[in-house]
């Protein structure tokens, strides 16, 4: 499964990209054969001002099914990734069964 991770408003670290990929592989292991494309967009909305401004948007394209998009905004990017990925995984599981 190919995962495209991109950052907007900050420098993407290897740790963040690897975390997103690891979480997606785990959350979508039941759907791996159906996944066409996964795109993860990470954004720091307020920049250095801080606050609850770390946004993760996950766009999942499955064979023969409507696309799934989940988004979460938190103060910590890792938490935003976890929550958005969990939503995408749960939605994919519901659609496949």
C-alpha positions as a Markdown table, in Angstrom:
| # | Residue | x | y | z |
|---|---|---|---|---|
| 1 | Unk | 0.0 | 0.0 | 0.0 |
| 2 | Unk | 1.5 | 3.3 | -1.1 |
| 3 | Unk | 0.9 | 6.2 | 1.3 |
| 4 | Unk | 1.6 | 9.8 | 0.1 |
| 5 | Unk | 2.3 | 12.0 | 3.1 |
| 6 | Unk | 2.6 | 15.8 | 2.6 |
| 7 | Unk | 3.0 | 18.7 | 5.0 |
| 8 | Unk | 1.8 | 22.3 | 4.6 |
| 9 | Unk | 3.1 | 25.2 | 6.8 |
| 10 | Unk | 5.9 | 23.2 | 8.3 |
| 11 | Unk | 8.8 | 20.8 | 7.5 |
| 12 | Unk | 7.7 | 17.2 | 7.4 |
| 13 | Unk | 9.9 | 15.0 | 9.6 |
| 14 | Unk | 10.7 | 11.4 | 8.9 |
| 15 | Unk | 9.2 | 10.5 | 12.3 |
| 16 | Unk | 5.8 | 12.0 | 11.4 |
| 17 | Unk | 5.7 | 10.4 | 8.0 |
| 18 | Unk | 6.7 | 7.0 | 9.4 |
| 19 | Unk | 4.1 | 7.3 | 12.2 |
| 20 | Unk | 1.3 | 8.1 | 9.6 |
| 21 | Unk | 2.4 | 5.2 | 7.4 |
| 22 | Unk | 2.7 | 2.7 | 10.3 |
| 23 | Unk | -0.8 | 3.7 | 11.7 |
| 24 | Unk | -2.4 | 3.5 | 8.2 |
| 25 | Unk | -0.9 | 0.0 | 7.5 |
| 26 | Unk | -2.3 | -1.2 | 10.8 |
| 27 | Unk | -5.7 | 0.4 | 10.5 |
| 28 | Unk | -6.2 | -0.8 | 6.9 |
| 29 | Unk | -4.7 | -4.2 | 7.0 |
| 30 | Unk | -8.2 | -5.7 | 6.6 |
| 31 | Unk | -8.7 | -3.7 | 3.4 |
| 32 | Unk | -5.1 | -3.8 | 1.9 |
| 33 | Unk | -6.3 | -5.6 | -1.3 |
| 34 | Unk | -8.9 | -2.9 | -1.9 |
| 35 | Unk | -6.8 | 0.2 | -1.3 |
| 36 | Unk | -5.9 | 2.1 | -4.5 |
| 37 | Unk | -4.5 | 5.2 | -2.9 |
| 38 | Unk | -4.0 | 6.9 | 0.4 |
| 39 | Unk | -3.1 | 10.5 | 0.8 |
| 40 | Unk | -2.3 | 12.2 | 4.1 |
| 41 | Unk | -2.2 | 16.0 | 4.4 |
| 42 | Unk | -0.7 | 17.5 | 7.5 |
| 43 | Unk | -1.0 | 21.2 | 8.2 |
| 44 | Unk | 0.0 | 23.6 | 10.9 |
| 45 | Unk | -2.8 | 26.1 | 10.6 |
| 46 | Unk | -1.5 | 28.8 | 13.0 |
| 47 | Unk | 2.2 | 28.2 | 12.4 |
| 48 | Unk | 4.4 | 29.2 | 15.4 |
| 49 | Unk | 1.6 | 30.8 | 17.3 |
| 50 | Unk | 0.5 | 27.3 | 18.5 |
| 51 | Unk | -2.8 | 26.2 | 19.9 |
| 52 | Unk | -5.2 | 23.5 | 18.6 |
| 53 | Unk | -4.0 | 23.9 | 15.1 |
| 54 | Unk | -2.5 | 20.7 | 13.9 |
| 55 | Unk | -4.7 | 19.2 | 11.2 |
| 56 | Unk | -4.5 | 15.8 | 9.6 |
| 57 | Unk | -6.6 | 14.9 | 6.6 |
| 58 | Unk | -6.7 | 11.3 | 5.3 |
| 59 | Unk | -8.1 | 10.6 | 1.8 |
| 60 | Unk | -8.6 | 6.9 | 1.1 |
| 61 | Unk | -9.5 | 5.5 | -2.4 |
| 62 | Unk | -10.9 | 2.0 | -2.4 |
| 63 | Unk | -11.7 | -0.2 | -5.4 |
| 64 | Unk | -15.4 | 0.2 | -6.4 |
| 65 | Unk | -16.4 | 2.2 | -3.4 |
| 66 | Unk | -16.9 | 5.9 | -2.6 |
| 67 | Unk | -13.8 | 7.7 | -1.3 |
| 68 | Unk | -13.3 | 8.0 | 2.4 |
| 69 | Unk | -12.1 | 11.3 | 3.9 |
| 70 | Unk | -11.4 | 11.9 | 7.6 |
| 71 | Unk | -10.0 | 15.0 | 9.3 |
| 72 | Unk | -9.0 | 15.8 | 12.8 |
| 73 | Unk | -7.5 | 18.9 | 14.4 |
| 74 | Unk | -5.6 | 18.7 | 17.7 |
| 75 | Unk | -2.8 | 20.5 | 19.6 |
| 76 | Unk | -0.5 | 17.5 | 18.9 |
| 77 | Unk | 0.1 | 16.3 | 15.3 |
| 78 | Unk | 0.6 | 12.7 | 16.4 |
| 79 | Unk | -2.9 | 12.7 | 18.1 |
| 80 | Unk | -4.5 | 14.3 | 15.0 |
| 81 | Unk | -2.9 | 11.5 | 12.8 |
| 82 | Unk | -4.1 | 8.8 | 15.1 |
| 83 | Unk | -7.7 | 10.0 | 15.3 |
| 84 | Unk | -8.0 | 10.7 | 11.5 |
| 85 | Unk | -6.5 | 7.3 | 10.7 |
| 86 | Unk | -8.8 | 5.5 | 13.2 |
| 87 | Unk | -11.8 | 7.1 | 11.6 |
| 88 | Unk | -10.8 | 6.1 | 8.1 |
| 89 | Unk | -10.1 | 2.5 | 9.3 |
| 90 | Unk | -13.4 | 2.2 | 11.0 |
| 91 | Unk | -15.3 | 3.6 | 8.0 |
| 92 | Unk | -13.5 | 1.3 | 5.6 |
| 93 | Unk | -14.3 | -1.7 | 7.7 |
| 94 | Unk | -18.0 | -0.8 | 7.8 |
| 95 | Unk | -18.2 | -0.3 | 4.1 |
| 96 | Unk | -16.5 | -3.6 | 3.3 |
| 97 | Unk | -18.8 | -5.7 | 5.6 |
